[in-house]
Amino acid sequence: YISVTGVQTCALPIWLETAKLIDAIQKFEASEGRPPKELTELVPGFIPVLPPAPKGMKLEYKAADGSFMFVPITAEAKP
């Protein structure tokens, strides 16, 4: 098990999907000379679909450096 921002979760599925996303971002940067402005730029040319966030979490992406992380959805942010 791995802690993702303080939440215990089974590592294998999340990290397999994360590895695919990292690979897609790196390939995009190599091709375009910059990180994607939004992760949707990766689909479908670099990754078939964006990975789903674990239950109760969301995917946050920072275009400035091409980094991302799964963060808990706060009560205020839930629809």
PDB file of N, CA and C in Angstrom:
ATOM      1  N   TYR A   1       0.823  -1.188   0.000  1.00  0.00           N
ATOM      2  CA  TYR A   1       0.000   0.000   0.000  1.00  0.00           C
ATOM      3  C   TYR A   1       0.870   1.256   0.000  1.00  0.00           C
ATOM      4  N   ILE A   2       0.382   2.269  -0.655  1.00  0.00           N
ATOM      5  CA  ILE A   2       1.091   3.533  -0.749  1.00  0.00           C
ATOM      6  C   ILE A   2       0.156   4.639  -0.315  1.00  0.00           C
ATOM      7  N   SER A   3       0.695   5.612   0.377  1.00  0.00           N
ATOM      8  CA  SER A   3      -0.105   6.748   0.805  1.00  0.00           C
ATOM      9  C   SER A   3      -0.105   7.800  -0.289  1.00  0.00           C
ATOM     10  N   VAL A   4      -1.276   8.175  -0.767  1.00  0.00           N
ATOM     11  CA  VAL A   4      -1.419   9.236  -1.764  1.00  0.00           C
ATOM     12  C   VAL A   4      -2.079  10.400  -1.046  1.00  0.00           C
ATOM     13  N   THR A   5      -1.323  11.444  -0.808  1.00  0.00           N
ATOM     14  CA  THR A   5      -1.763  12.603  -0.021  1.00  0.00           C
ATOM     15  C   THR A   5      -2.517  12.170   1.238  1.00  0.00           C
ATOM     16  N   GLY A   6      -1.916  11.212   1.952  1.00  0.00           N
ATOM     17  CA  GLY A   6      -2.449  10.816   3.246  1.00  0.00           C
ATOM     18  C   GLY A   6      -3.545   9.768   3.217  1.00  0.00           C
ATOM     19  N   VAL A   7      -3.946   9.301   2.053  1.00  0.00           N
ATOM     20  CA  VAL A   7      -5.006   8.298   1.953  1.00  0.00           C
ATOM     21  C   VAL A   7      -4.369   6.966   1.577  1.00  0.00           C
ATOM     22  N   GLN A   8      -4.615   5.927   2.362  1.00  0.00           N
ATOM     23  CA  GLN A   8      -4.074   4.611   2.054  1.00  0.00           C
ATOM     24  C   GLN A   8      -4.876   3.992   0.907  1.00  0.00           C
ATOM     25  N   THR A   9      -4.170   3.463  -0.055  1.00  0.00           N
ATOM     26  CA  THR A   9      -4.851   2.888  -1.203  1.00  0.00           C
ATOM     27  C   THR A   9      -4.003   1.775  -1.790  1.00  0.00           C
ATOM     28  N   CYS A  10      -4.590   0.875  -2.510  1.00  0.00           N
ATOM     29  CA  CYS A  10      -3.853  -0.178  -3.185  1.00  0.00           C
ATOM     30  C   CYS A  10      -3.052   0.452  -4.311  1.00  0.00           C
ATOM     31  N   ALA A  11      -1.757   0.163  -4.375  1.00  0.00           N
ATOM     32  CA  ALA A  11      -0.854   0.885  -5.256  1.00  0.00           C
ATOM     33  C   ALA A  11      -0.929   0.475  -6.718  1.00  0.00           C
ATOM     34  N   LEU A  12      -1.071  -0.780  -7.018  1.00  0.00           N
ATOM     35  CA  LEU A  12      -0.869  -1.249  -8.379  1.00  0.00           C
ATOM     36  C   LEU A  12      -1.720  -0.554  -9.430  1.00  0.00           C
ATOM     37  N   PRO A  13      -3.028  -0.536  -9.377  1.00  0.00           N
ATOM     38  CA  PRO A  13      -3.784   0.105 -10.452  1.00  0.00           C
ATOM     39  C   PRO A  13      -3.493   1.601 -10.599  1.00  0.00           C
ATOM     40  N   ILE A  14      -3.397   2.310  -9.502  1.00  0.00           N
ATOM     41  CA  ILE A  14      -3.148   3.750  -9.566  1.00  0.00           C
ATOM     42  C   ILE A  14      -1.791   4.016 -10.190  1.00  0.00           C
ATOM     43  N   TRP A  15      -0.788   3.287  -9.751  1.00  0.00           N
ATOM     44  CA  TRP A  15       0.562   3.571 -10.237  1.00  0.00           C
ATOM     45  C   TRP A  15       0.783   3.076 -11.662  1.00  0.00           C
ATOM     46  N   LEU A  16       0.065   2.061 -12.087  1.00  0.00           N
ATOM     47  CA  LEU A  16       0.141   1.669 -13.498  1.00  0.00           C
ATOM     48  C   LEU A  16      -0.421   2.790 -14.370  1.00  0.00           C
ATOM     49  N   GLU A  17      -1.567   3.314 -13.973  1.00  0.00           N
ATOM     50  CA  GLU A  17      -2.176   4.413 -14.727  1.00  0.00           C
ATOM     51  C   GLU A  17      -1.306   5.666 -14.657  1.00  0.00           C
ATOM     52  N   THR A  18      -0.715   5.926 -13.505  1.00  0.00           N
ATOM     53  CA  THR A  18       0.163   7.081 -13.344  1.00  0.00           C
ATOM     54  C   THR A  18       1.374   6.961 -14.252  1.00  0.00           C
ATOM     55  N   ALA A  19       1.946   5.774 -14.333  1.00  0.00           N
ATOM     56  CA  ALA A  19       3.110   5.559 -15.203  1.00  0.00           C
ATOM     57  C   ALA A  19       2.753   5.820 -16.668  1.00  0.00           C
ATOM     58  N   LYS A  20       1.568   5.404 -17.079  1.00  0.00           N
ATOM     59  CA  LYS A  20       1.115   5.657 -18.452  1.00  0.00           C
ATOM     60  C   LYS A  20       0.970   7.153 -18.708  1.00  0.00           C
ATOM     61  N   LEU A  21       0.445   7.883 -17.714  1.00  0.00           N
ATOM     62  CA  LEU A  21       0.260   9.323 -17.858  1.00  0.00           C
ATOM     63  C   LEU A  21       1.608  10.048 -17.905  1.00  0.00           C
ATOM     64  N   ILE A  22       2.534   9.656 -17.052  1.00  0.00           N
ATOM     65  CA  ILE A  22       3.882  10.243 -17.069  1.00  0.00           C
ATOM     66  C   ILE A  22       4.530  10.019 -18.424  1.00  0.00           C
ATOM     67  N   ASP A  23       4.428   8.815 -18.933  1.00  0.00           N
ATOM     68  CA  ASP A  23       5.002   8.485 -20.244  1.00  0.00           C
ATOM     69  C   ASP A  23       4.383   9.351 -21.338  1.00  0.00           C
ATOM     70  N   ALA A  24       3.074   9.519 -21.302  1.00  0.00           N
ATOM     71  CA  ALA A  24       2.388  10.335 -22.310  1.00  0.00           C
ATOM     72  C   ALA A  24       2.826  11.796 -22.234  1.00  0.00           C
ATOM     73  N   ILE A  25       2.960  12.329 -21.021  1.00  0.00           N
ATOM     74  CA  ILE A  25       3.413  13.719 -20.853  1.00  0.00           C
ATOM     75  C   ILE A  25       4.827  13.877 -21.403  1.00  0.00           C
ATOM     76  N   GLN A  26       5.706  12.928 -21.096  1.00  0.00           N
ATOM     77  CA  GLN A  26       7.088  12.991 -21.578  1.00  0.00           C
ATOM     78  C   GLN A  26       7.151  12.908 -23.102  1.00  0.00           C
ATOM     79  N   LYS A  27       6.352  12.043 -23.694  1.00  0.00           N
ATOM     80  CA  LYS A  27       6.321  11.927 -25.156  1.00  0.00           C
ATOM     81  C   LYS A  27       5.779  13.206 -25.787  1.00  0.00           C
ATOM     82  N   PHE A  28       4.760  13.795 -25.174  1.00  0.00           N
ATOM     83  CA  PHE A  28       4.208  15.049 -25.672  1.00  0.00           C
ATOM     84  C   PHE A  28       5.279  16.135 -25.634  1.00  0.00           C
ATOM     85  N   GLU A  29       5.981  16.245 -24.499  1.00  0.00           N
ATOM     86  CA  GLU A  29       7.035  17.263 -24.369  1.00  0.00           C
ATOM     87  C   GLU A  29       8.139  17.067 -25.394  1.00  0.00           C
ATOM     88  N   ALA A  30       8.530  15.826 -25.643  1.00  0.00           N
ATOM     89  CA  ALA A  30       9.566  15.540 -26.636  1.00  0.00           C
ATOM     90  C   ALA A  30       9.102  15.933 -28.036  1.00  0.00           C
ATOM     91  N   SER A  31       7.832  15.718 -28.309  1.00  0.00           N
ATOM     92  CA  SER A  31       7.272  16.022 -29.626  1.00  0.00           C
ATOM     93  C   SER A  31       7.001  17.513 -29.828  1.00  0.00           C
ATOM     94  N   GLU A  32       6.440  18.161 -28.803  1.00  0.00           N
ATOM     95  CA  GLU A  32       5.977  19.545 -28.924  1.00  0.00           C
ATOM     96  C   GLU A  32       6.931  20.587 -28.337  1.00  0.00           C
ATOM     97  N   GLY A  33       7.910  20.140 -27.546  1.00  0.00           N
ATOM     98  CA  GLY A  33       8.858  21.068 -26.940  1.00  0.00           C
ATOM     99  C   GLY A  33       8.315  21.822 -25.739  1.00  0.00           C
ATOM    100  N   ARG A  34       7.197  21.357 -25.195  1.00  0.00           N
ATOM    101  CA  ARG A  34       6.574  21.982 -24.031  1.00  0.00           C
ATOM    102  C   ARG A  34       5.633  20.976 -23.386  1.00  0.00           C
ATOM    103  N   PRO A  35       5.344  21.167 -22.105  1.00  0.00           N
ATOM    104  CA  PRO A  35       4.331  20.295 -21.501  1.00  0.00           C
ATOM    105  C   PRO A  35       2.944  20.649 -22.040  1.00  0.00           C
ATOM    106  N   PRO A  36       2.015  19.716 -22.015  1.00  0.00           N
ATOM    107  CA  PRO A  36       0.659  20.044 -22.464  1.00  0.00           C
ATOM    108  C   PRO A  36       0.030  21.129 -21.596  1.00  0.00           C
ATOM    109  N   LYS A  37      -0.757  22.007 -22.223  1.00  0.00           N
ATOM    110  CA  LYS A  37      -1.467  23.047 -21.457  1.00  0.00           C
ATOM    111  C   LYS A  37      -2.550  22.419 -20.601  1.00  0.00           C
ATOM    112  N   GLU A  38      -3.169  21.391 -21.139  1.00  0.00           N
ATOM    113  CA  GLU A  38      -4.188  20.617 -20.428  1.00  0.00           C
ATOM    114  C   GLU A  38      -3.955  19.154 -20.752  1.00  0.00           C
ATOM    115  N   LEU A  39      -4.316  18.276 -19.852  1.00  0.00           N
ATOM    116  CA  LEU A  39      -4.097  16.849 -20.086  1.00  0.00           C
ATOM    117  C   LEU A  39      -4.903  16.335 -21.272  1.00  0.00           C
ATOM    118  N   THR A  40      -5.971  17.008 -21.616  1.00  0.00           N
ATOM    119  CA  THR A  40      -6.779  16.571 -22.759  1.00  0.00           C
ATOM    120  C   THR A  40      -5.987  16.642 -24.068  1.00  0.00           C
ATOM    121  N   GLU A  41      -4.906  17.431 -24.099  1.00  0.00           N
ATOM    122  CA  GLU A  41      -4.059  17.483 -25.294  1.00  0.00           C
ATOM    123  C   GLU A  41      -3.366  16.145 -25.561  1.00  0.00           C
ATOM    124  N   LEU A  42      -3.304  15.290 -24.573  1.00  0.00           N
ATOM    125  CA  LEU A  42      -2.630  13.992 -24.714  1.00  0.00           C
ATOM    126  C   LEU A  42      -3.489  12.959 -25.436  1.00  0.00           C
ATOM    127  N   VAL A  43      -4.804  13.172 -25.415  1.00  0.00           N
ATOM    128  CA  VAL A  43      -5.759  12.199 -25.956  1.00  0.00           C
ATOM    129  C   VAL A  43      -6.122  12.578 -27.382  1.00  0.00           C
ATOM    130  N   PRO A  44      -6.147  11.687 -28.325  1.00  0.00           N
ATOM    131  CA  PRO A  44      -5.767  10.286 -28.283  1.00  0.00           C
ATOM    132  C   PRO A  44      -4.340  10.031 -28.775  1.00  0.00           C
ATOM    133  N   GLY A  45      -3.614  11.069 -29.167  1.00  0.00           N
ATOM    134  CA  GLY A  45      -2.298  10.870 -29.777  1.00  0.00           C
ATOM    135  C   GLY A  45      -1.233  10.263 -28.890  1.00  0.00           C
ATOM    136  N   PHE A  46      -1.297  10.521 -27.578  1.00  0.00           N
ATOM    137  CA  PHE A  46      -0.243  10.055 -26.689  1.00  0.00           C
ATOM    138  C   PHE A  46      -0.731   9.062 -25.639  1.00  0.00           C
ATOM    139  N   ILE A  47      -2.027   9.065 -25.380  1.00  0.00           N
ATOM    140  CA  ILE A  47      -2.646   8.124 -24.445  1.00  0.00           C
ATOM    141  C   ILE A  47      -4.111   7.980 -24.878  1.00  0.00           C
ATOM    142  N   PRO A  48      -4.646   6.749 -24.862  1.00  0.00           N
ATOM    143  CA  PRO A  48      -6.022   6.572 -25.362  1.00  0.00           C
ATOM    144  C   PRO A  48      -7.080   7.317 -24.549  1.00  0.00           C
ATOM    145  N   VAL A  49      -6.964   7.277 -23.229  1.00  0.00           N
ATOM    146  CA  VAL A  49      -7.895   7.970 -22.333  1.00  0.00           C
ATOM    147  C   VAL A  49      -7.123   8.430 -21.107  1.00  0.00           C
ATOM    148  N   LEU A  50      -7.614   9.466 -20.455  1.00  0.00           N
ATOM    149  CA  LEU A  50      -6.997   9.899 -19.204  1.00  0.00           C
ATOM    150  C   LEU A  50      -7.391   8.933 -18.090  1.00  0.00           C
ATOM    151  N   PRO A  51      -6.470   8.644 -17.175  1.00  0.00           N
ATOM    152  CA  PRO A  51      -6.799   7.707 -16.105  1.00  0.00           C
ATOM    153  C   PRO A  51      -7.822   8.295 -15.143  1.00  0.00           C
ATOM    154  N   PRO A  52      -8.705   7.465 -14.632  1.00  0.00           N
ATOM    155  CA  PRO A  52      -9.668   7.953 -13.648  1.00  0.00           C
ATOM    156  C   PRO A  52      -8.963   8.174 -12.310  1.00  0.00           C
ATOM    157  N   ALA A  53      -9.412   9.158 -11.570  1.00  0.00           N
ATOM    158  CA  ALA A  53      -8.877   9.393 -10.222  1.00  0.00           C
ATOM    159  C   ALA A  53      -9.469   8.360  -9.277  1.00  0.00           C
ATOM    160  N   PRO A  54      -8.726   7.983  -8.254  1.00  0.00           N
ATOM    161  CA  PRO A  54      -9.298   7.077  -7.250  1.00  0.00           C
ATOM    162  C   PRO A  54     -10.532   7.706  -6.605  1.00  0.00           C
ATOM    163  N   LYS A  55     -11.390   6.873  -6.058  1.00  0.00           N
ATOM    164  CA  LYS A  55     -12.622   7.340  -5.424  1.00  0.00           C
ATOM    165  C   LYS A  55     -12.307   8.381  -4.358  1.00  0.00           C
ATOM    166  N   GLY A  56     -13.031   9.497  -4.396  1.00  0.00           N
ATOM    167  CA  GLY A  56     -12.861  10.557  -3.425  1.00  0.00           C
ATOM    168  C   GLY A  56     -11.694  11.485  -3.718  1.00  0.00           C
ATOM    169  N   MET A  57     -11.079  11.316  -4.897  1.00  0.00           N
ATOM    170  CA  MET A  57      -9.937  12.143  -5.257  1.00  0.00           C
ATOM    171  C   MET A  57     -10.148  12.745  -6.639  1.00  0.00           C
ATOM    172  N   LYS A  58      -9.318  13.734  -6.958  1.00  0.00           N
ATOM    173  CA  LYS A  58      -9.350  14.328  -8.285  1.00  0.00           C
ATOM    174  C   LYS A  58      -7.913  14.506  -8.759  1.00  0.00           C
ATOM    175  N   LEU A  59      -7.758  14.620 -10.061  1.00  0.00           N
ATOM    176  CA  LEU A  59      -6.448  14.800 -10.662  1.00  0.00           C
ATOM    177  C   LEU A  59      -6.209  16.285 -10.871  1.00  0.00           C
ATOM    178  N   GLU A  60      -5.128  16.817 -10.282  1.00  0.00           N
ATOM    179  CA  GLU A  60      -4.749  18.215 -10.485  1.00  0.00           C
ATOM    180  C   GLU A  60      -3.491  18.243 -11.330  1.00  0.00           C
ATOM    181  N   TYR A  61      -3.483  19.085 -12.348  1.00  0.00           N
ATOM    182  CA  TYR A  61      -2.372  19.187 -13.277  1.00  0.00           C
ATOM    183  C   TYR A  61      -1.829  20.601 -13.288  1.00  0.00           C
ATOM    184  N   LYS A  62      -0.502  20.729 -13.306  1.00  0.00           N
ATOM    185  CA  LYS A  62       0.164  22.037 -13.380  1.00  0.00           C
ATOM    186  C   LYS A  62       0.913  22.114 -14.703  1.00  0.00           C
ATOM    187  N   ALA A  63       0.374  22.882 -15.628  1.00  0.00           N
ATOM    188  CA  ALA A  63       0.965  22.989 -16.958  1.00  0.00           C
ATOM    189  C   ALA A  63       2.342  23.643 -16.933  1.00  0.00           C
ATOM    190  N   ALA A  64       2.607  24.490 -15.967  1.00  0.00           N
ATOM    191  CA  ALA A  64       3.886  25.199 -15.917  1.00  0.00           C
ATOM    192  C   ALA A  64       5.078  24.241 -15.898  1.00  0.00           C
ATOM    193  N   ASP A  65       4.933  23.127 -15.192  1.00  0.00           N
ATOM    194  CA  ASP A  65       6.049  22.181 -15.130  1.00  0.00           C
ATOM    195  C   ASP A  65       5.660  20.761 -15.544  1.00  0.00           C
ATOM    196  N   GLY A  66       4.421  20.568 -15.970  1.00  0.00           N
ATOM    197  CA  GLY A  66       3.977  19.257 -16.432  1.00  0.00           C
ATOM    198  C   GLY A  66       3.759  18.253 -15.309  1.00  0.00           C
ATOM    199  N   SER A  67       3.561  18.740 -14.089  1.00  0.00           N
ATOM    200  CA  SER A  67       3.367  17.825 -12.962  1.00  0.00           C
ATOM    201  C   SER A  67       1.875  17.646 -12.668  1.00  0.00           C
ATOM    202  N   PHE A  68       1.567  16.542 -12.003  1.00  0.00           N
ATOM    203  CA  PHE A  68       0.190  16.269 -11.608  1.00  0.00           C
ATOM    204  C   PHE A  68       0.193  15.480 -10.319  1.00  0.00           C
ATOM    205  N   MET A  69      -0.940  15.502  -9.656  1.00  0.00           N
ATOM    206  CA  MET A  69      -1.099  14.702  -8.445  1.00  0.00           C
ATOM    207  C   MET A  69      -2.579  14.449  -8.192  1.00  0.00           C
ATOM    208  N   PHE A  70      -2.847  13.359  -7.482  1.00  0.00           N
ATOM    209  CA  PHE A  70      -4.201  13.071  -7.038  1.00  0.00           C
ATOM    210  C   PHE A  70      -4.371  13.713  -5.676  1.00  0.00           C
ATOM    211  N   VAL A  71      -5.433  14.479  -5.517  1.00  0.00           N
ATOM    212  CA  VAL A  71      -5.707  15.156  -4.244  1.00  0.00           C
ATOM    213  C   VAL A  71      -7.134  14.836  -3.808  1.00  0.00           C
ATOM    214  N   PRO A  72      -7.367  14.824  -2.503  1.00  0.00           N
ATOM    215  CA  PRO A  72      -8.723  14.556  -2.019  1.00  0.00           C
ATOM    216  C   PRO A  72      -9.696  15.642  -2.482  1.00  0.00           C
ATOM    217  N   ILE A  73     -10.913  15.212  -2.768  1.00  0.00           N
ATOM    218  CA  ILE A  73     -11.989  16.163  -3.082  1.00  0.00           C
ATOM    219  C   ILE A  73     -12.521  16.647  -1.748  1.00  0.00           C
ATOM    220  N   THR A  74     -12.526  17.947  -1.569  1.00  0.00           N
ATOM    221  CA  THR A  74     -13.026  18.495  -0.310  1.00  0.00           C
ATOM    222  C   THR A  74     -14.545  18.581  -0.348  1.00  0.00           C
ATOM    223  N   ALA A  75     -15.148  18.691   0.797  1.00  0.00           N
ATOM    224  CA  ALA A  75     -16.610  18.761   0.887  1.00  0.00           C
ATOM    225  C   ALA A  75     -17.142  19.944   0.104  1.00  0.00           C
ATOM    226  N   GLU A  76     -16.413  21.065   0.109  1.00  0.00           N
ATOM    227  CA  GLU A  76     -16.866  22.255  -0.620  1.00  0.00           C
ATOM    228  C   GLU A  76     -16.817  22.046  -2.138  1.00  0.00           C
ATOM    229  N   ALA A  77     -15.897  21.202  -2.607  1.00  0.00           N
ATOM    230  CA  ALA A  77     -15.692  21.028  -4.037  1.00  0.00           C
ATOM    231  C   ALA A  77     -16.594  19.940  -4.628  1.00  0.00           C
ATOM    232  N   LYS A  78     -17.235  19.133  -3.806  1.00  0.00           N
ATOM    233  CA  LYS A  78     -18.081  18.067  -4.328  1.00  0.00           C
ATOM    234  C   LYS A  78     -19.340  18.645  -4.942  1.00  0.00           C
ATOM    235  N   PRO A  79     -19.708  18.097  -6.118  1.00  0.00           N
ATOM    236  CA  PRO A  79     -20.922  18.611  -6.780  1.00  0.00           C
ATOM    237  C   PRO A  79     -22.183  18.246  -6.042  1.00  0.00           C
TER     238      PRO A  79
END
